[in-house]
Coordinates of C-alpha atoms and ligand atoms in Angstrom, one line a residue:
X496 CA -28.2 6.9 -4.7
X497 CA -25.7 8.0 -1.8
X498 CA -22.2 8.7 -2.1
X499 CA -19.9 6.5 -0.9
X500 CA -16.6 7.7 0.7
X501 CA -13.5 5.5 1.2
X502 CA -11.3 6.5 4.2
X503 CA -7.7 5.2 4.3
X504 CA -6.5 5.3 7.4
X505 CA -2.4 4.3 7.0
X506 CA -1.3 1.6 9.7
X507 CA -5.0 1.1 11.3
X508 CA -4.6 -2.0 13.2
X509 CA -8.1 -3.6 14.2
X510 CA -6.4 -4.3 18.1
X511 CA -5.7 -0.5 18.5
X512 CA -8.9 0.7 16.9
X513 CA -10.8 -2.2 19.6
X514 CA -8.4 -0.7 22.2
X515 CA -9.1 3.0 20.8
X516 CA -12.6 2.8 21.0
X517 CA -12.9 0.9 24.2
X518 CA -11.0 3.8 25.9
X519 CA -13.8 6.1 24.6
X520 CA -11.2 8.1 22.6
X521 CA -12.2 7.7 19.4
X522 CA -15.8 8.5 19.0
X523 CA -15.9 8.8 15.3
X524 CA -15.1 5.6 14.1
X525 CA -16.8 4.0 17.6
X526 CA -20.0 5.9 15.4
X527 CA -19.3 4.0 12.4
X528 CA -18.5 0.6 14.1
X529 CA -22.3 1.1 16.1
X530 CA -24.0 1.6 12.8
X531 CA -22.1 -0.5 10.2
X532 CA -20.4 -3.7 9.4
X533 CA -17.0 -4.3 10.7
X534 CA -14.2 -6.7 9.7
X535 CA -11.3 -7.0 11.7
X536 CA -9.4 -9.4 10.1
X537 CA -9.1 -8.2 6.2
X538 CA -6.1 -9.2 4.1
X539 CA -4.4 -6.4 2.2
X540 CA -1.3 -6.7 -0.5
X541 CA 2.0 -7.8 -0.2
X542 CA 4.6 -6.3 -0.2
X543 CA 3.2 -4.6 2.7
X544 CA 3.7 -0.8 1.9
X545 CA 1.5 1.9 0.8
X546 CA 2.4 2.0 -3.0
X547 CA 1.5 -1.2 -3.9
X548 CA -2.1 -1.6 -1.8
X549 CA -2.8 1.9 -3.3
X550 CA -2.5 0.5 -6.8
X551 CA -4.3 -2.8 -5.9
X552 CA -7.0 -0.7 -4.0
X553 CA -7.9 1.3 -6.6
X554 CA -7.4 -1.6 -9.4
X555 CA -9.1 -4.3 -7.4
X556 CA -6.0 -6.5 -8.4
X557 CA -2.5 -8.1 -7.0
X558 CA 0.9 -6.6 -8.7
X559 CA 1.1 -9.6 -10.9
X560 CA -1.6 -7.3 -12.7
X561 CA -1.1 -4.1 -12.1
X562 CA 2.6 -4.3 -12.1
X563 CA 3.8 -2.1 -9.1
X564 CA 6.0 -4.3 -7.6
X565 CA 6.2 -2.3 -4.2
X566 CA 7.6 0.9 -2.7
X567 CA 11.2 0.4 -4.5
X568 CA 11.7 -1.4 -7.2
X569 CA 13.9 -2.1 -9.7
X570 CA 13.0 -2.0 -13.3
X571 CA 15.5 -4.1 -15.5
X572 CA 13.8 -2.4 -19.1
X573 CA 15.2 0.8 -18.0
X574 CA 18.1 -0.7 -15.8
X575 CA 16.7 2.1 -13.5
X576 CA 15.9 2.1 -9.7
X577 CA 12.3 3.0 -8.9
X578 CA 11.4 4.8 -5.2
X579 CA 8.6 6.3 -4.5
X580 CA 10.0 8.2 -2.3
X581 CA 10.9 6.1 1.4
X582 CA 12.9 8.5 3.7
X583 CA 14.6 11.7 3.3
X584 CA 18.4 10.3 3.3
X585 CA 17.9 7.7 0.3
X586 CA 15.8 10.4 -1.3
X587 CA 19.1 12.2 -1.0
X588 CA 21.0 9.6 -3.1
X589 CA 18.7 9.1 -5.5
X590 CA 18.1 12.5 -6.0
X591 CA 14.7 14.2 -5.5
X592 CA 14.2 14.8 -9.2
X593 CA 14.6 11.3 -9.7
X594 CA 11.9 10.2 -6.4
X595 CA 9.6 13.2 -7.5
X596 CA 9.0 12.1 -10.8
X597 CA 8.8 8.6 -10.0
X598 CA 5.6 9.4 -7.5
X599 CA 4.4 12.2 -8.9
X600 CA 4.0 11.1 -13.2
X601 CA 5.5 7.4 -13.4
X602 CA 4.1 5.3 -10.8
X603 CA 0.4 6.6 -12.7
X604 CA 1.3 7.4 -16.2
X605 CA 4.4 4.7 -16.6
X606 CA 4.3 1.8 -14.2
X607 CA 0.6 0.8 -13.6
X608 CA -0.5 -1.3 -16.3
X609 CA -2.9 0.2 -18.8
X610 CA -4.2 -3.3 -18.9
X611 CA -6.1 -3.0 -15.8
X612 CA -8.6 0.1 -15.4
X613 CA -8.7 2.4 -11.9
X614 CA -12.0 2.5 -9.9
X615 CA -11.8 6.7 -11.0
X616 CA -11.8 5.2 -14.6
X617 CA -14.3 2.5 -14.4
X618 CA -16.3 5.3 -12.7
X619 CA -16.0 8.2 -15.1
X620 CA -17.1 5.4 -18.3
X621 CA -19.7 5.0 -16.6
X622 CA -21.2 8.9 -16.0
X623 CA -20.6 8.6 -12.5
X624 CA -18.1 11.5 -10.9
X625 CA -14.8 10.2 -9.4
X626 CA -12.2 11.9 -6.4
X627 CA -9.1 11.0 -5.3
X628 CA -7.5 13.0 -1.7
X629 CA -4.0 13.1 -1.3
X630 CA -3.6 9.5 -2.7
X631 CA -0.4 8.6 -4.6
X632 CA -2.4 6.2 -7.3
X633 CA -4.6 8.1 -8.6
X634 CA -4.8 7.5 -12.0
X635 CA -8.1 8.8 -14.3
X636 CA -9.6 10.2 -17.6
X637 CA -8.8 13.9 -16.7
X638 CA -5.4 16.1 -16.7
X639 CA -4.6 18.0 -13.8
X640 CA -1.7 20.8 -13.9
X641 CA 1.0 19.8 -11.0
X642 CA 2.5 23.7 -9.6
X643 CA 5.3 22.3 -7.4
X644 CA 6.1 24.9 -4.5
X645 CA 9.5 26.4 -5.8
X646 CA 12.0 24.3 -4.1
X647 CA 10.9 21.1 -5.7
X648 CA 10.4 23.0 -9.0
X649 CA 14.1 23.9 -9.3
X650 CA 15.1 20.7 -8.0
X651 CA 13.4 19.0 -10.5
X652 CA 14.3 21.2 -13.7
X653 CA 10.8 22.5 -13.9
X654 CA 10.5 19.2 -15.9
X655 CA 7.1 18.1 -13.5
X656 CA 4.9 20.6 -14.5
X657 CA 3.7 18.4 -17.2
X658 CA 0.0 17.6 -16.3
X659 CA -1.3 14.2 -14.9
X660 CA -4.0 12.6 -14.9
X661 CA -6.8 11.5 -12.4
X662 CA -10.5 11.5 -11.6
X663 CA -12.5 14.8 -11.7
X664 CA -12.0 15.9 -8.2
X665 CA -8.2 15.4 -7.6
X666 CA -6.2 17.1 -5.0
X667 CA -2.5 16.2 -3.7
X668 CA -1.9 18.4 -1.2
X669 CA -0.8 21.8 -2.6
X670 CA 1.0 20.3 -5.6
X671 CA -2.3 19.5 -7.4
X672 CA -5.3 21.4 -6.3
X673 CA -9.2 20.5 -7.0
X674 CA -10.5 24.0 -9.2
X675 CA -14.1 23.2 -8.2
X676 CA -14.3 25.6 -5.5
X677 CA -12.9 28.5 -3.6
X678 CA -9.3 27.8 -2.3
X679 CA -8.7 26.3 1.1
X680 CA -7.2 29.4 3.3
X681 CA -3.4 28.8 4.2
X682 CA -2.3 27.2 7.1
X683 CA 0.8 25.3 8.9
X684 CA -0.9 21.9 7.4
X685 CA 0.3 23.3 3.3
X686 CA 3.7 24.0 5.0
X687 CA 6.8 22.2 3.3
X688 CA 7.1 20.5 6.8
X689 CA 4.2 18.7 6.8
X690 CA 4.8 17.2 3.4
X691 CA 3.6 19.8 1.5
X692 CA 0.0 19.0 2.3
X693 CA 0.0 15.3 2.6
X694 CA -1.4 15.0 5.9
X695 CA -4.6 14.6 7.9
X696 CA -5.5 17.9 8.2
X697 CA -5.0 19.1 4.8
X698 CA -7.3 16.3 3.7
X699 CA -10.1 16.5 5.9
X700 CA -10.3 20.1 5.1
X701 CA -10.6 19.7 1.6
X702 CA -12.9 17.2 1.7
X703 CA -15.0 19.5 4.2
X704 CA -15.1 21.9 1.2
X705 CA -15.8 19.2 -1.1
X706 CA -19.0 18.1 0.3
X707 CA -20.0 22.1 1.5
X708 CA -19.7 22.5 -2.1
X709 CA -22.5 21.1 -3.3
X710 CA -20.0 19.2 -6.0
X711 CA -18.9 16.1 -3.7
X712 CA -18.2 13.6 -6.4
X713 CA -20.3 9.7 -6.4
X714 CA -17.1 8.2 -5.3
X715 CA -14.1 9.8 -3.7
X716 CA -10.8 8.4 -1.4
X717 CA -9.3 10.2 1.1
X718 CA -6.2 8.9 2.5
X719 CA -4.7 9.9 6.6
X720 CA -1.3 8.9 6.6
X721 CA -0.2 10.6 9.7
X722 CA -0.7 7.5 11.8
X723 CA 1.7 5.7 9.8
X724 CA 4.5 8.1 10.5
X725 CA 3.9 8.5 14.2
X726 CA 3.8 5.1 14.6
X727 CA 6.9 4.6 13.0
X728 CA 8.8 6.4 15.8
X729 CA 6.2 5.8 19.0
X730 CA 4.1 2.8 18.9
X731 CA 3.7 2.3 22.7
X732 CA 1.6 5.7 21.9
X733 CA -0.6 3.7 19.0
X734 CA -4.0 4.3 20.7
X735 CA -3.2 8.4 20.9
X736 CA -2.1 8.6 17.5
X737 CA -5.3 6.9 16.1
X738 CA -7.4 9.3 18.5
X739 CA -5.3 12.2 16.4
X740 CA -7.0 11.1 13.3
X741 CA -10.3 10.4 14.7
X742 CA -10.1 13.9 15.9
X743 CA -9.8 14.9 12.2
X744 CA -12.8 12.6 11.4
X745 CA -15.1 14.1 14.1
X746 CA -14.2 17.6 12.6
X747 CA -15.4 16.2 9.1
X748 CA -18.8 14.5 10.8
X749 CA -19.5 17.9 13.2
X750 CA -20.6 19.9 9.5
X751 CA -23.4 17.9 9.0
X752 CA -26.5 19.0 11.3
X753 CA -26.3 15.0 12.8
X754 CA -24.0 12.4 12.7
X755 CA -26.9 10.0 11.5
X756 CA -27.2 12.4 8.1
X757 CA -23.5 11.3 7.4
X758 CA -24.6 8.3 6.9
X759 CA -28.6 9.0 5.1
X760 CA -25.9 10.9 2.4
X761 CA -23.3 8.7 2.0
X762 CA -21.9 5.2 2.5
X763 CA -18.9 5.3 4.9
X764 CA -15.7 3.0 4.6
X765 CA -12.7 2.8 6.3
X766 CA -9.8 0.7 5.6
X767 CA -5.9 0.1 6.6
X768 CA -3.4 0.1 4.2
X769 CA -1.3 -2.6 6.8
X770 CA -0.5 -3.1 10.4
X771 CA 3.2 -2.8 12.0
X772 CA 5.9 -4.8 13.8
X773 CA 7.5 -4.0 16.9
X774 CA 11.1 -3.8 15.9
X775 CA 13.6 -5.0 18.6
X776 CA 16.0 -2.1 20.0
X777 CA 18.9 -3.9 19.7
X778 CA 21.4 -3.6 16.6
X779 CA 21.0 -7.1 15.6
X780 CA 17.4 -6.4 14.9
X781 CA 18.8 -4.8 12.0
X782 CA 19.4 -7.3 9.2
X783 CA 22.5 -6.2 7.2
X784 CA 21.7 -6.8 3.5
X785 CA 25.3 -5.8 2.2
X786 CA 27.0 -7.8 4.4
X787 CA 24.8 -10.7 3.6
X788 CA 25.5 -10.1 0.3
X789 CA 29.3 -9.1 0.5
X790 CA 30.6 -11.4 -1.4
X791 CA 28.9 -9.4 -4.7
X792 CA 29.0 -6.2 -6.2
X793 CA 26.3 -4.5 -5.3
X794 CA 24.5 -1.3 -7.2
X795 CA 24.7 2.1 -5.3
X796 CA 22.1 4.2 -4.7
X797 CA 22.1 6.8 -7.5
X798 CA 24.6 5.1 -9.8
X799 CA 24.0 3.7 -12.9
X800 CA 23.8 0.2 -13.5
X801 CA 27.0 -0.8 -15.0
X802 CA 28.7 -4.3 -16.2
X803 CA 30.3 -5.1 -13.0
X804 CA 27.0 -5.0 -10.7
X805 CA 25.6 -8.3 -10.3
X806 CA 23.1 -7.6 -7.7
X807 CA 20.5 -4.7 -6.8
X808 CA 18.8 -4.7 -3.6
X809 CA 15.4 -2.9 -3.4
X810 CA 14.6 -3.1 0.6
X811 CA 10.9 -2.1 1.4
X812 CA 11.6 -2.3 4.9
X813 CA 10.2 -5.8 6.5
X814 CA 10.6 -7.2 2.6
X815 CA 13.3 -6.9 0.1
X816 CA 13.7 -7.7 -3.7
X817 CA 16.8 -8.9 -4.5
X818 CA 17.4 -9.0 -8.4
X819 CA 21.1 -11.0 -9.3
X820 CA 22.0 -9.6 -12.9
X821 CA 24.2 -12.3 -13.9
X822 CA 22.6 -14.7 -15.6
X823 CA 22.1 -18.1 -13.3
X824 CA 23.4 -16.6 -10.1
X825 CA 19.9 -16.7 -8.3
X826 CA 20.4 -19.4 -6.5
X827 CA 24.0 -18.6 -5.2
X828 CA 22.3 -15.5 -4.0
X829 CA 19.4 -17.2 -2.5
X830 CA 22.0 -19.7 -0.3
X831 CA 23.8 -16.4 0.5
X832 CA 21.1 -15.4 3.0
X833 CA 19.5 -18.4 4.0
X834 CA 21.8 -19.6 6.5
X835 CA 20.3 -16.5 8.4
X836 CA 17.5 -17.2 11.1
X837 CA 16.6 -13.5 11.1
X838 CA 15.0 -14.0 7.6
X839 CA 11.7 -15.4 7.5
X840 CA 10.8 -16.1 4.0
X841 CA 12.8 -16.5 0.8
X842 CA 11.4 -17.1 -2.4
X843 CA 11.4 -17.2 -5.7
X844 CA 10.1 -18.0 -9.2
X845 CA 11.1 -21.2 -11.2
X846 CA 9.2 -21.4 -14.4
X847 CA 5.7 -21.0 -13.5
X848 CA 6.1 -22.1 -9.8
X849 CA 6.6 -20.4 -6.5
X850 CA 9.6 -21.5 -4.5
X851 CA 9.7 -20.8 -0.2
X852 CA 11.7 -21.6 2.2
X853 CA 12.9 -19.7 5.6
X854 CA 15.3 -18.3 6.7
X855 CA 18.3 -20.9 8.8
X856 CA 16.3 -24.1 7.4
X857 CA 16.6 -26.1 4.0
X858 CA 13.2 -27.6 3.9
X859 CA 11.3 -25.6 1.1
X860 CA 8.1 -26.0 -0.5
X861 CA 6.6 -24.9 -4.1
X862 CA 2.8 -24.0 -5.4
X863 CA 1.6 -23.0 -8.9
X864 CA -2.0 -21.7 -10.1
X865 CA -4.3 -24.5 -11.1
X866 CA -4.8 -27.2 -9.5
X867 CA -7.0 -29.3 -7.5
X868 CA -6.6 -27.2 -4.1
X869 CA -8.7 -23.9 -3.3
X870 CA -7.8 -21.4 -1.4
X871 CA -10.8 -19.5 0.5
X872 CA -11.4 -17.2 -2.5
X873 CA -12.1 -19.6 -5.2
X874 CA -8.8 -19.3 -6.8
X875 CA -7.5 -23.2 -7.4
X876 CA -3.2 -24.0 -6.8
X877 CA -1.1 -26.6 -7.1
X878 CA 1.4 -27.3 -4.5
X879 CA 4.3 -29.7 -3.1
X880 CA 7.1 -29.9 -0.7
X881 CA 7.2 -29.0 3.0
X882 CA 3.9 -27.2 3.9
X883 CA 4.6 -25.8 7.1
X884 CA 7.0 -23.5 5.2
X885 CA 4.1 -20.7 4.9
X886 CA 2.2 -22.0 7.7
X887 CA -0.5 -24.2 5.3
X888 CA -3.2 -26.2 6.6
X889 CA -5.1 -28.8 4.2
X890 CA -8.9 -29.5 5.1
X891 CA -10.1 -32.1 2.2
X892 CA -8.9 -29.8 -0.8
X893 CA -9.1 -26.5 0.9
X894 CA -6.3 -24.5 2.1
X895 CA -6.2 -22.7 5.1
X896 CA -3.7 -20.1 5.7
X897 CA -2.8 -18.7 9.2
X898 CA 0.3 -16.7 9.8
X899 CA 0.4 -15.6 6.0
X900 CA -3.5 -14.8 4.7
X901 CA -4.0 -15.6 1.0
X902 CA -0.3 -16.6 1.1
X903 CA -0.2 -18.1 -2.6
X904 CA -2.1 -15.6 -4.4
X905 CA -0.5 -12.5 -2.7
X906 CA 3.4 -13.9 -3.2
X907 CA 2.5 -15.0 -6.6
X908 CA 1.3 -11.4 -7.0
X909 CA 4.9 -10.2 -5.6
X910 CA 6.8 -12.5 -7.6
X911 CA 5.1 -12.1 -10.8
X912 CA 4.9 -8.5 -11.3
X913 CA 7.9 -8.4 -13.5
X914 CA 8.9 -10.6 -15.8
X915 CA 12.7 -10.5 -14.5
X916 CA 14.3 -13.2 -12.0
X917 CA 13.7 -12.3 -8.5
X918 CA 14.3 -12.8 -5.3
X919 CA 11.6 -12.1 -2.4
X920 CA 13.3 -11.4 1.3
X921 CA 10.9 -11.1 4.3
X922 CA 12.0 -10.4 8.0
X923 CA 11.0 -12.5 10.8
X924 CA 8.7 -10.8 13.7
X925 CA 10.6 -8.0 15.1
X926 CA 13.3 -7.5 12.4
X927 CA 13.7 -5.2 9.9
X928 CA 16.0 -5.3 6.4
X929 CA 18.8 -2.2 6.2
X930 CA 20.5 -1.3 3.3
X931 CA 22.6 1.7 1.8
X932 CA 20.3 5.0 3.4
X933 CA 17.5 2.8 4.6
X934 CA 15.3 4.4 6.9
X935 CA 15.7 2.1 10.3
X936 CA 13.3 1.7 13.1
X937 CA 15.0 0.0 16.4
X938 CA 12.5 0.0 18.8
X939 CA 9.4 1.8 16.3
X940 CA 7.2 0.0 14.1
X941 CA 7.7 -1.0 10.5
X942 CA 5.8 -3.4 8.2
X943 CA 6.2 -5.0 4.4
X944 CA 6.1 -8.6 5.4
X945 CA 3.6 -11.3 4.4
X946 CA 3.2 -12.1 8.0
X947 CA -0.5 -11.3 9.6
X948 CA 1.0 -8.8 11.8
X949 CA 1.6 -6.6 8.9
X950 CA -0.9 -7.7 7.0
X951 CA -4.4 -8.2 8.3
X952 CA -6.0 -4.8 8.8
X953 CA -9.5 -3.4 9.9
X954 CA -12.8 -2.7 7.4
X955 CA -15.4 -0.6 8.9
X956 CA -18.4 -0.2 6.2
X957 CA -21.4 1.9 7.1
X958 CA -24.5 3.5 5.6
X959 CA -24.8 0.6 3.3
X960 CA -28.4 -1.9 2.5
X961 CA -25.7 -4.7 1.7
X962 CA -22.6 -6.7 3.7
X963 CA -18.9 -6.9 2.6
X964 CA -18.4 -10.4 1.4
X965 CA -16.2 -12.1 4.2
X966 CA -13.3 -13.6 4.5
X967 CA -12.6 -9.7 3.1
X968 CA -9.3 -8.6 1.2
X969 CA -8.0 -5.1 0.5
X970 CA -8.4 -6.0 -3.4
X971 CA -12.2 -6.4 -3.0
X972 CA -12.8 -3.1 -2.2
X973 CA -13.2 -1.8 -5.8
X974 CA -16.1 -4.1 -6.9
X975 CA -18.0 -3.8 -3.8
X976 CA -17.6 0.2 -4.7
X977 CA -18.5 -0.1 -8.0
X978 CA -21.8 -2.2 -7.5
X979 CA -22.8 0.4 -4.6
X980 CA -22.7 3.1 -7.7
X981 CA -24.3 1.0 -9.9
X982 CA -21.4 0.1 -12.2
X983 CA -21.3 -3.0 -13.7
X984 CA -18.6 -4.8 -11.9
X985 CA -15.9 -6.4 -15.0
X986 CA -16.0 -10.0 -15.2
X987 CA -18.9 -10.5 -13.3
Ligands
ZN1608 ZN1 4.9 3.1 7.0

């Protein structure tokens, strides 16, 4: 049986990858692409951003399920704002204890559902051997000491040395190190300036010491997020910065005495997390959320929730939750922002039922599971009202979804991750949401919208005897894993 790796590649887009490979500079993944399947149109999770798709990726489910609302969230039980950690300045407010613990023990050990089980888990049941590179979600059967470099350590109280838990091989970047084989010698990469070992490099060499082990596990994920960053500040450079990480991926393929025995060894993937937006230079590009919302009290960063908030924004850059604590004040909030054109989407829950409408219009629409209608997955909806809101074509009783893929089932998944009332934001094309410390990109890229742009994203499968079922979604991934292994696949 071969191994199979999953590569994700943060903020892959499939027209820079085209472009990438067309301009001969990326060789690597041009390898892949010659030998394997590839996809460029698969759907991944909304909201958009990294901690989310991580959880879904490994899960094989939408928040509804596994209950990770997004990058920064708010959780009402707790009356505590979550971040998993989005730019140095909010980080600031929050406090870095406070973000630190949040990635590094809660978003595994508190926030994602123990009703859903992690490809590592599903995996290790099942006597096969499980690794997880540098990836935030990572959750598994065995504990892992965290030694945090001594800056984060006092920062923190010393309180994170508690262990967590993940598959056999685990690594995250020099806070958690794998012990199955001699140490990866120092360089810049560790460094506290490159994230403390959450980058390409740092990755690609301990995987390279993975396999030349002789221990590489059935299944492991790797995740390159350096892409995602540089894009943030240079996107006219997009086709350089994925040549960077195929760089990285050439280093990884050069160990093997051909490129062909890669793939006799192992099954290859790589997957996106989600694309980016061009964001416009100008100011107005920036979408205000307090002074939308001025007329309300709104929480601040770091404080506690007290009697007189009635509103806590949780902007994920190109999406926002907006969560009104007063009871039956939603939809005063909700008119609050919709007279702006800048918004795309707004929605909401009522009862069991998904509310939209855009941004600077009053015509809305509504869908609910069940029903006589099926989307291109199988899954059947209701649904009423104004269709064109999220862009909804019917063909007999089959929906067809353009400028938002899987549309229902991924806002549904948004909406219904918490139980609380809930507002969803999303930005038009070229806008971004700001907030109290928001990171802002005018003129970069950004991304956490339902919109294509954002979310359709490249699959690259080789080495494999069987094809990825298409139309293909991010949340797929885990079964089509599992049945390469020889895992029984739940529920089917
Ligand atoms: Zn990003």
């Amino acid at each position: 049986m071969k191994k199979v790796l999953l590569f994700l590649i943060d903020s892959m887009m499939p027209d820079i990858l085209e472009q990438c490979i067309a301009a001969g500079k990326a060789p690597g993944l041009q390898f892949f692409m010659e030998k394997g399947q590839y996809i460029p149109d698969c759907v991944t999770v909304f909201p958009t951003m990294t901690a989310s798709i991580d959880c879904s990726m490994i899960t094989g489910v939408y928040p509804d399920q596994h209950k990770v609302p997004g990058l920064v969230w708010y959780d009402p039980d707790n009356r505590e704002l979550v971040n998993y950690i989005n730019g140095t300045v909010s980080v600031g407010k929050i406090g870095l204890e406070q973000c630190a613990k949040n990635v590094l023990f809660d978003l595994n050990e508190r926030h994602l559902s123990r009703d859903v089980k992690t490809i590592h888990e599903e995996l290790e049941e099942n006597g096969r051997i499980s690794g997880s590179i540098n990836v935030i979600a990572h959750r598994g059967h065995k504990q892992h000491k965290v030694s945090l470099p001594p800056l984060l350590d006092v920062a923190t109280g010393f309180t994170l040395r508690e262990k967590i838990s993940g598959p056999t091989l685990m690594s995250l970047g020099t806070l958690v190190k794998p012990g199955l084989f001699r140490p990866i010698v120092w360089n810049f990469s560790q460094s506290a300036w490159e994230g403390y070992g959450i980058n390409d490099t740092h990755a690609i060499d301990v995987l390279i010491e993975v396999v030349k082990s002789g221990q590489q596990p059935d299944f492991t994920l790797i995740y390159l997020p350096e892409n995602d960053r540089k894009l943030h500040r240079a996107p006219g450079e997009a086709v350089q910065h994925l040549a960077d990480v195929d760089k990285e991926l050439v280093r990884f393929l050069d160990i093997y005495p051909s490129w062909d025995q890669v793939l006799k060894e192992n099954v290859c993937i790589f997957v996106s997390d989600h694309g980016q937006t061009l964001i416009g230079e100008s100011k107005e590009h920036d979408i205000d959320l307090e002074s939308l919302l001025s007329s309300y009290a709104i929480l601040r960063l770091g404080a506690k929730v007290s009697e007189k908030d009635e509103v806590v924004l949780c902007n994920n850059e190109r999406m926002t939750y907006l969560y009104p604590l007063v009871e039956g004040e939603g939809m005063d909030v909700v008119d609050a922002v919709s007279g702006d054109e800048r918004i795309d989407l707004i929605a909401w829950k009522e009862g069991e039922k998904v509310r939209v409408m855009r941004g600077g219009s009053r015509e809305s629409m509504c869908f609910w599971k069940a029903g006589t209608y099926q989307d291109v997955y199988g899954q059947g909806w209701s649904c009423e009202g104004d269709l064109q809101v999220l862009d909804v074509r019917l063909v007999g009783n089959e929906l067809h979804f353009d400028a938002y893929p899987d549309a229902f089932a991924r806002l549904y998944g948004a909406l219904f991750a918490q139980e609380a009332p809930v507002i969803v934001l999303t930005a038009a094309p070229g806008y971004e949401f700001v907030s109290e410390a928001s990171p802002t990109h005018l003129g970069g890229g950004s991304h956490g919208s339902l919109h294509k742009r954002d979310s359709l994203v490249p699959l690259l499968v080789a080495g494999s005897s069987r094809r990825f079922k298409y139309p293909a979604r991010v949340v797929d991934l885990k079964a089509f894993i599992l049945e390469e292994l020889n895992v029984p696949v739940p529920g089917q």
